[in-house]
Coordinates of C-alpha atoms and ligand atoms in Angstrom, one line a residue:
X1 CA -26.4 2.7 -12.4
X2 CA -24.6 -0.5 -12.9
X3 CA -26.0 -3.8 -14.0
X4 CA -29.3 -2.2 -15.0
X5 CA -31.7 -1.9 -17.8
X6 CA -31.5 -5.2 -19.7
X7 CA -35.1 -6.4 -20.4
X8 CA -36.2 -3.6 -18.0
X9 CA -35.0 -5.2 -14.7
X10 CA -32.2 -4.9 -12.4
X11 CA -29.7 -7.6 -12.1
X12 CA -29.0 -7.1 -8.3
X13 CA -32.8 -6.9 -7.6
X14 CA -33.1 -10.1 -9.4
X15 CA -30.5 -11.9 -7.4
X16 CA -32.0 -10.4 -4.1
X17 CA -35.1 -12.4 -4.8
X18 CA -32.9 -15.5 -4.9
X19 CA -33.5 -16.4 -8.4
X20 CA -30.2 -17.4 -10.0
X21 CA -29.3 -15.2 -12.8
X22 CA -29.0 -17.0 -16.2
X23 CA -25.3 -17.4 -17.3
X24 CA -25.8 -15.2 -20.4
X25 CA -27.1 -12.3 -18.3
X26 CA -24.5 -12.7 -15.7
X27 CA -21.8 -12.3 -18.2
X28 CA -23.4 -9.1 -19.5
X29 CA -23.6 -7.5 -16.1
X30 CA -20.2 -8.9 -14.8
X31 CA -17.5 -6.3 -14.4
X32 CA -14.2 -7.2 -15.8
X33 CA -11.5 -5.6 -13.7
X34 CA -7.7 -5.5 -14.2
X35 CA -6.1 -5.1 -10.8
X36 CA -2.6 -3.7 -11.0
X37 CA 0.2 -4.6 -8.5
X38 CA 3.7 -3.4 -9.0
X39 CA 5.8 -2.8 -5.9
X40 CA 5.9 -4.3 -2.4
X41 CA 3.5 -1.9 -0.8
X42 CA 0.9 -2.7 -3.3
X43 CA 0.5 -6.4 -2.6
X44 CA -1.2 -6.1 0.8
X45 CA -3.7 -3.6 -0.8
X46 CA -4.5 -5.7 -3.9
X47 CA -4.7 -9.1 -2.1
X48 CA -8.0 -8.4 -0.3
X49 CA -9.6 -6.8 -3.3
X50 CA -8.8 -9.7 -5.6
X51 CA -9.9 -12.2 -3.0
X52 CA -13.3 -10.4 -2.6
X53 CA -13.7 -10.3 -6.4
X54 CA -13.1 -14.0 -6.6
X55 CA -15.6 -14.6 -3.8
X56 CA -18.2 -12.4 -5.6
X57 CA -17.7 -14.0 -8.9
X58 CA -21.3 -13.5 -10.0
X59 CA -20.4 -9.7 -10.3
X60 CA -16.7 -9.7 -11.0
X61 CA -14.2 -11.1 -13.4
X62 CA -10.8 -10.1 -11.9
X63 CA -7.6 -10.2 -13.7
X64 CA -4.3 -9.6 -11.9
X65 CA -1.4 -7.7 -13.7
X66 CA 2.0 -7.6 -12.0
X67 CA 4.2 -4.9 -13.6
X68 CA 7.4 -6.4 -12.1
X69 CA 8.5 -3.1 -10.6
X70 CA 9.6 -5.1 -7.6
X71 CA 10.8 -8.5 -8.7
X72 CA 13.1 -10.2 -6.1
X73 CA 11.7 -13.2 -4.3
X74 CA 12.0 -11.2 -1.1
X75 CA 10.2 -8.1 -2.5
X76 CA 7.5 -9.8 -4.4
X77 CA 7.0 -13.7 -4.5
X78 CA 7.2 -14.0 -0.8
X79 CA 4.3 -11.5 -0.6
X80 CA 2.2 -13.5 -3.0
X81 CA 2.7 -16.6 -1.0
X82 CA 2.1 -15.0 2.3
X83 CA -1.0 -13.1 1.2
X84 CA -2.4 -16.2 -0.5
X85 CA -2.6 -14.3 -3.8
X86 CA -3.2 -16.0 -7.1
X87 CA -0.4 -16.1 -9.7
X88 CA -0.6 -12.9 -11.8
X89 CA -2.5 -13.4 -15.0
X90 CA 0.0 -11.2 -16.7
X91 CA 3.5 -10.4 -15.6
X92 CA 5.0 -7.4 -17.4
X93 CA 8.6 -7.9 -16.0
X94 CA 9.7 -4.2 -16.3
X95 CA 12.2 -4.3 -13.4
X96 CA 14.2 -1.3 -12.0
X97 CA 15.3 1.9 -13.8
X98 CA 15.2 5.6 -13.5
X99 CA 11.8 7.1 -12.7
X100 CA 11.3 8.1 -16.3
X101 CA 12.4 4.9 -17.8
X102 CA 10.5 2.6 -15.3
X103 CA 7.3 4.6 -15.8
X104 CA 7.5 4.6 -19.5
X105 CA 8.4 0.9 -19.6
X106 CA 5.3 0.1 -17.5
X107 CA 3.2 2.2 -19.8
X108 CA 4.5 0.5 -22.9
X109 CA 4.1 -2.9 -21.5
X110 CA 0.6 -2.3 -20.0
X111 CA -1.1 -0.7 -22.9
X112 CA -1.3 -3.8 -25.1
X113 CA -2.8 -5.7 -22.2
X114 CA -5.5 -3.2 -21.8
X115 CA -6.2 -3.1 -25.5
X116 CA -6.4 -6.8 -25.6
X117 CA -8.5 -7.4 -22.4
X118 CA -10.8 -4.3 -22.8
X119 CA -11.7 -4.3 -19.1
X120 CA -14.6 -2.4 -17.6
X121 CA -12.3 -1.0 -14.9
X122 CA -8.7 -0.9 -14.0
X123 CA -7.9 -0.7 -10.3
X124 CA -4.6 0.8 -9.2
X125 CA -3.5 1.2 -5.6
X126 CA -1.1 3.4 -3.6
X127 CA 1.5 5.8 -5.0
X128 CA 4.2 3.9 -6.7
X129 CA 5.3 4.4 -10.3
X130 CA 3.2 1.5 -11.4
X131 CA 0.1 3.3 -10.1
X132 CA 0.6 6.4 -12.1
X133 CA 1.8 4.6 -15.3
X134 CA -1.2 2.3 -15.5
X135 CA -3.7 5.1 -14.7
X136 CA -2.2 7.2 -17.5
X137 CA -2.5 4.4 -20.0
X138 CA -6.2 4.0 -19.2
X139 CA -7.0 7.7 -19.2
X140 CA -5.7 7.9 -22.7
X141 CA -7.6 4.7 -23.8
X142 CA -10.9 5.9 -22.2
X143 CA -10.9 2.9 -19.8
X144 CA -12.3 3.7 -16.3
X145 CA -9.7 3.8 -13.6
X146 CA -10.3 3.4 -9.8
X147 CA -7.6 4.5 -7.4
X148 CA -7.4 2.9 -4.0
X149 CA -5.7 5.0 -1.3
X150 CA -6.7 8.3 -3.1
X151 CA -6.4 11.7 -1.6
X152 CA -3.3 11.3 0.7
X153 CA -1.0 14.4 0.4
X154 CA 2.4 15.0 2.2
X155 CA 2.6 18.4 0.3
X156 CA 6.2 17.5 -0.4
X157 CA 6.6 17.5 -4.1
X158 CA 10.2 16.3 -3.9
X159 CA 8.7 12.8 -3.0
X160 CA 8.2 10.8 -6.2
X161 CA 5.2 9.3 -4.5
X162 CA 3.5 12.7 -4.0
X163 CA 3.7 13.3 -7.7
X164 CA 2.3 9.9 -8.4
X165 CA -0.6 10.5 -6.0
X166 CA -1.4 14.0 -7.3
X167 CA -1.4 13.0 -10.9
X168 CA -3.3 9.7 -10.4
X169 CA -6.1 11.4 -8.5
X170 CA -6.4 14.0 -11.3
X171 CA -7.1 11.3 -13.9
X172 CA -8.8 8.5 -12.2
X173 CA -12.6 8.2 -12.4
X174 CA -13.3 6.8 -9.0
X175 CA -11.2 7.8 -5.9
X176 CA -11.4 5.4 -2.9
X177 CA -10.2 7.3 0.2
X178 CA -8.9 5.8 3.5
X179 CA -9.7 8.7 5.8
X180 CA -11.7 12.0 5.8
X181 CA -8.6 14.1 5.4
X182 CA -8.0 12.5 2.0
X183 CA -11.7 13.6 1.0
X184 CA -10.8 17.1 2.1
X185 CA -7.6 17.2 0.1
X186 CA -9.4 16.0 -3.1
X187 CA -12.3 18.5 -2.6
X188 CA -9.7 21.3 -2.2
X189 CA -8.2 20.2 -5.5
X190 CA -11.5 20.7 -7.2
X191 CA -12.4 17.0 -7.6
X192 CA -16.2 16.6 -8.0
X193 CA -17.8 14.9 -5.1
X194 CA -19.2 12.1 -7.2
X195 CA -15.8 10.8 -7.8
X196 CA -14.9 10.5 -4.2
X197 CA -15.8 7.5 -2.0
X198 CA -14.6 7.2 1.6
X199 CA -14.2 3.4 2.1
X200 CA -11.5 3.0 4.8
X201 CA -8.1 1.4 4.7
X202 CA -7.8 -1.8 2.6
X203 CA -4.3 -2.5 3.9
X204 CA -6.0 -3.1 7.3
X205 CA -8.1 -5.9 5.6
X206 CA -4.9 -7.8 5.1
X207 CA -3.4 -7.0 8.4
X208 CA -6.6 -8.2 10.3
X209 CA -7.0 -11.3 8.3
X210 CA -3.3 -12.4 8.4
X211 CA -2.5 -11.5 11.9
X212 CA -3.3 -15.0 13.3
X213 CA -1.1 -16.7 10.7
X214 CA 1.6 -14.1 11.3
X215 CA 1.7 -15.2 15.0
X216 CA 2.6 -18.7 13.8
X217 CA 5.9 -17.4 12.3
X218 CA 9.2 -18.5 14.1
X219 CA 11.0 -15.3 13.0
X220 CA 11.1 -13.7 16.4
X221 CA 12.5 -16.8 18.1
X222 CA 14.9 -17.5 15.3
X223 CA 16.4 -14.0 15.7
X224 CA 16.6 -14.5 19.5
X225 CA 14.2 -11.6 20.2
X226 CA 11.7 -11.4 23.1
X227 CA 8.2 -10.0 22.9
X228 CA 8.3 -6.2 23.5
X229 CA 12.0 -6.1 24.1
X230 CA 13.1 -4.8 20.7
X231 CA 12.5 -2.2 18.1
X232 CA 11.8 -2.6 14.4
X233 CA 13.4 -0.2 11.9
X234 CA 12.7 0.2 8.1
X235 CA 14.4 2.8 5.9
X236 CA 14.4 3.3 2.2
X237 CA 13.3 6.8 1.2
X238 CA 15.7 8.7 -1.0
X239 CA 15.6 11.6 1.6
X240 CA 17.2 9.4 4.2
X241 CA 19.3 7.0 2.3
X242 CA 20.5 8.6 -0.9
X243 CA 22.4 11.5 0.9
X244 CA 25.4 10.7 3.0
X245 CA 24.8 13.5 5.6
X246 CA 21.1 12.5 6.0
X247 CA 22.0 8.8 6.4
X248 CA 24.8 9.6 8.9
X249 CA 22.2 11.6 11.0
X250 CA 19.9 8.6 11.1
X251 CA 22.9 6.4 12.0
X252 CA 23.7 8.7 15.0
X253 CA 20.2 8.5 16.3
X254 CA 20.1 4.6 15.9
X255 CA 23.4 4.3 17.8
X256 CA 21.8 5.9 20.8
X257 CA 18.5 4.1 20.6
X258 CA 20.1 0.7 20.0
X259 CA 22.2 1.2 23.2
X260 CA 18.9 1.1 25.1
X261 CA 16.9 -1.4 23.1
X262 CA 18.0 -3.9 20.3
X263 CA 16.8 -2.8 16.8
X264 CA 16.0 -5.4 14.1
X265 CA 16.3 -3.8 10.6
X266 CA 15.0 -5.7 7.6
X267 CA 16.9 -3.7 4.9
X268 CA 15.3 -2.6 1.6
X269 CA 17.6 -3.6 -1.4
X270 CA 18.0 0.0 -2.3
X271 CA 19.1 0.8 1.3
X272 CA 21.8 -2.0 1.2
X273 CA 23.0 -0.6 -2.1
X274 CA 23.2 2.9 -0.8
X275 CA 25.0 1.9 2.4
X276 CA 27.6 0.3 0.2
X277 CA 27.9 3.1 -2.4
X278 CA 28.1 5.9 0.3
X279 CA 30.8 4.0 2.1
X280 CA 28.7 3.7 5.3
X281 CA 29.1 -0.2 5.9
X282 CA 31.6 0.1 8.7
X283 CA 29.6 2.7 10.5
X284 CA 26.5 0.6 10.3
X285 CA 28.2 -2.5 11.4
X286 CA 29.6 -0.7 14.4
X287 CA 26.2 0.1 15.8
X288 CA 25.9 -2.3 18.8
X289 CA 22.4 -3.8 19.1
X290 CA 21.5 -3.2 15.4
X291 CA 20.5 -6.4 13.7
X292 CA 20.5 -6.0 9.8
X293 CA 18.5 -8.7 8.1
X294 CA 17.2 -9.4 4.6
X295 CA 13.8 -7.9 3.7
X296 CA 11.2 -9.9 5.6
X297 CA 8.0 -11.5 4.1
X298 CA 4.6 -10.2 5.0
X299 CA 3.9 -12.6 7.8
X300 CA 7.3 -12.5 9.3
X301 CA 7.2 -8.7 9.2
X302 CA 3.8 -8.6 10.8
X303 CA 5.0 -10.8 13.6
X304 CA 8.0 -8.7 14.2
X305 CA 5.9 -5.5 14.0
X306 CA 3.2 -6.7 16.3
X307 CA 5.8 -7.8 19.0
X308 CA 7.8 -4.6 18.8
X309 CA 8.1 -2.2 21.7
X310 CA 8.9 0.6 19.3
X311 CA 9.0 1.2 15.5
X312 CA 11.2 3.5 13.5
X313 CA 10.3 4.0 9.8
X314 CA 10.1 6.2 6.8
X315 CA 7.5 4.0 5.2
X316 CA 3.9 5.2 4.7
X317 CA 2.0 1.9 5.3
X318 CA 3.9 1.1 8.5
X319 CA 2.6 4.3 10.1
X320 CA -0.9 2.8 9.5
X321 CA -0.2 -0.6 10.6
X322 CA 1.4 0.5 13.9
X323 CA -1.7 2.8 14.5
X324 CA -4.0 -0.3 14.4
X325 CA -1.5 -2.5 16.4
X326 CA -1.2 0.3 19.0
X327 CA 2.6 0.3 18.8
X328 CA 4.6 3.6 19.1
X329 CA 5.9 4.6 15.7
X330 CA 8.6 7.2 15.2
X331 CA 8.4 8.5 11.5
X332 CA 11.8 9.5 10.2
X333 CA 10.5 12.0 7.8
X334 CA 9.6 15.8 8.0
X335 CA 6.0 15.2 6.9
X336 CA 3.3 12.6 6.5
X337 CA 0.6 12.0 4.0
X338 CA -1.2 10.1 6.7
X339 CA -1.9 12.7 9.4
X340 CA -4.7 10.5 10.9
X341 CA -2.0 8.2 12.3
X342 CA -0.6 11.2 14.3
X343 CA -4.0 12.6 15.4
X344 CA -5.6 9.3 16.4
X345 CA -2.8 6.8 16.3
X346 CA 0.6 6.3 17.8
X347 CA 2.7 8.0 15.2
X348 CA 5.2 10.8 15.9
X349 CA 6.8 12.8 13.1
X350 CA 10.5 13.2 14.0
X351 CA 12.2 14.2 10.8
X352 CA 15.9 13.6 10.2
X353 CA 17.4 15.4 13.2
X354 CA 19.2 12.8 15.5
X355 CA 18.4 14.6 18.7
X356 CA 14.7 14.9 17.8
X357 CA 14.6 11.3 16.8
X358 CA 16.2 10.1 20.1
X359 CA 14.0 12.3 22.2
X360 CA 10.8 11.0 20.4
X361 CA 12.0 7.4 20.8
X362 CA 12.8 7.6 24.5
X363 CA 9.6 9.5 25.3
X364 CA 7.7 6.7 23.6
X365 CA 9.7 4.0 25.5
X366 CA 9.0 5.8 28.8
X367 CA 5.3 6.4 28.2
X368 CA 3.9 3.3 26.5
X369 CA 0.5 3.8 24.9
X370 CA -2.6 2.7 26.8
X371 CA -3.5 -0.6 25.1
X372 CA -7.0 -0.6 26.6
X373 CA -7.9 2.5 24.7
X374 CA -6.8 1.9 21.2
X375 CA -7.9 4.7 18.8
X376 CA -8.5 3.2 15.4
X377 CA -9.6 5.5 12.5
X378 CA -13.1 5.0 11.2
X379 CA -13.6 2.2 8.6
X380 CA -10.2 0.7 9.3
X381 CA -12.2 -2.4 10.1
X382 CA -11.2 -5.2 7.7
X383 CA -14.2 -4.7 5.3
X384 CA -12.8 -2.0 3.0
X385 CA -12.5 -4.3 0.0
X386 CA -16.2 -5.1 0.0
X387 CA -17.1 -1.5 0.2
X388 CA -14.8 -0.9 -2.8
X389 CA -16.6 -3.7 -4.7
X390 CA -20.0 -2.3 -3.8
X391 CA -19.2 1.0 -5.1
X392 CA -17.8 -0.4 -8.4
X393 CA -21.1 -2.3 -8.8
X394 CA -23.0 0.9 -8.3
X395 CA -20.9 2.7 -10.9
X396 CA -21.1 -0.2 -13.3
X397 CA -19.6 -0.4 -16.7
X398 CA -19.3 2.5 -19.0
X399 CA -15.9 3.1 -20.2
X400 CA -15.6 4.4 -23.7
X401 CA -12.7 2.6 -25.2
X402 CA -10.7 4.4 -27.8
X403 CA -7.9 2.4 -29.6
X404 CA -5.8 4.6 -31.7
Ligands
UD1_1 C1 9.2 1.9 -4.3 C2 8.2 3.0 -4.3 C3 7.9 3.4 -3.0 C4 7.7 2.3 -1.9 C5 8.8 1.4 -2.1 C6 8.6 0.2 -1.2 C7 8.0 4.4 -6.4 C8 8.3 5.8 -6.9 N1 8.5 4.1 -5.1 O1 10.4 2.6 -4.0 O2 6.7 4.3 -3.0 O3 7.5 2.8 -0.7 O4 8.9 0.9 -3.4 O5 9.4 -0.9 -1.3 O6 7.4 3.7 -7.0 N2 15.3 -3.3 -6.0 C9 15.7 -4.6 -5.9 N3 14.8 -5.6 -5.9 C10 13.5 -5.4 -6.1 C11 13.1 -3.9 -6.2 C12 14.0 -3.0 -6.1 O7 16.9 -4.9 -5.7 O8 12.6 -6.3 -6.1 C13 16.3 -2.2 -5.9 C14 16.9 -1.8 -7.2 O9 18.1 -1.6 -7.1 C15 16.1 -0.5 -7.5 C16 15.9 0.1 -6.1 O10 15.8 -1.1 -5.2 O11 16.9 0.3 -8.3 C17 14.7 0.9 -6.0 O12 13.5 0.2 -6.4 P1 12.3 1.1 -7.0 O13 11.2 0.2 -7.3 O14 12.7 1.9 -8.1 O15 11.9 2.1 -5.8 P2 11.8 1.9 -4.3 O16 12.8 2.7 -3.7 O17 11.8 0.4 -4.0

């Protein structure tokens, strides 16, 4: 157990009796945690955890490391501002590269930080290259790693994220899952029960806490859109945007849907680059009703999302956000690692076939979900960060640091 056994008493029991813990003892019990953020979908998961650690500063000494996998103002800094995150304590500045080069650069830059800081835990989130790279560094140094959003599986090993998920879960010491299907996946892979904790979805902590601020944004008005009279599109998966034929199929579907409902499209930098490289600029510009904009910050995007009548996406997180917001979501992929958003939420998996995408979109437009009966998965309640911290305290220190 954590925080135990000094002078034969338990630190938490001590505090429960409202006797302030002496500073020297607090420092002994306190957990030093490096929180890793690398790419855009990490920031909304890390923000509530760091905020909770700062609030519970008797128990936690948090450090924030930004790997720099995403580095643009629009992909990174805007999120720090919108999510009210502290400046990173360490910025690794690795930038873009091939998967091998990027993963290796993150490992190389992160290892000395871990050796210098000797944290009790390193917290990695999601499924990006930074997640796996930092978990691997810790596994080799004998530093405890916790993985938030563990256990999700698309069963599609052509997705780099699936490889990152599988490997991170194999080497992490504590696996925080967002849904019961994730627990089942981990058990089926032989992960022992004591490493698995079902805590809910931490991204929903950010969504619920920032939604009121997001509603103050002027983005919808600035774009000339009216509430519930537009769709939102995001697209960046290699399976949709790196291949000309696949991208053309999506464009065909979008042309039909945009004829019925305007679509606002905050375009990911890799998607912009691919439109250009694949020679698709003219075809995209020709779609009437498609409004391509720069990547939106967190608050602007949340406002756009919450006011949309329909969402089309190949993102993972947006399938979850639309579930909680009760907005119909058409997922432009053949599979999902988040099946609960289909079972309980508003998500439909439509793949890359234009006819299937259009049918799914029109069906969603013709049969809007019943807002009075929202089905929200268990523990997607805005309190996941605190459950994660409680579990860390329970596990306590105990890494066996091995510098080589
Ligand atoms: C990464 C994650 C993916 C996540 C996505 C969300 C991995 C394997 N993939 O994919 O899981 O859903 O982020 O955004 O980690 N670029 C910029 N500015 C930036 C970042 C990227 O211009 O700030 C461009 C670069 O040209 C880069 C390309 O986008 O080559 C791809 O970026 P990268 O981080 O490699 O992967 P993503 O496709 O963004």
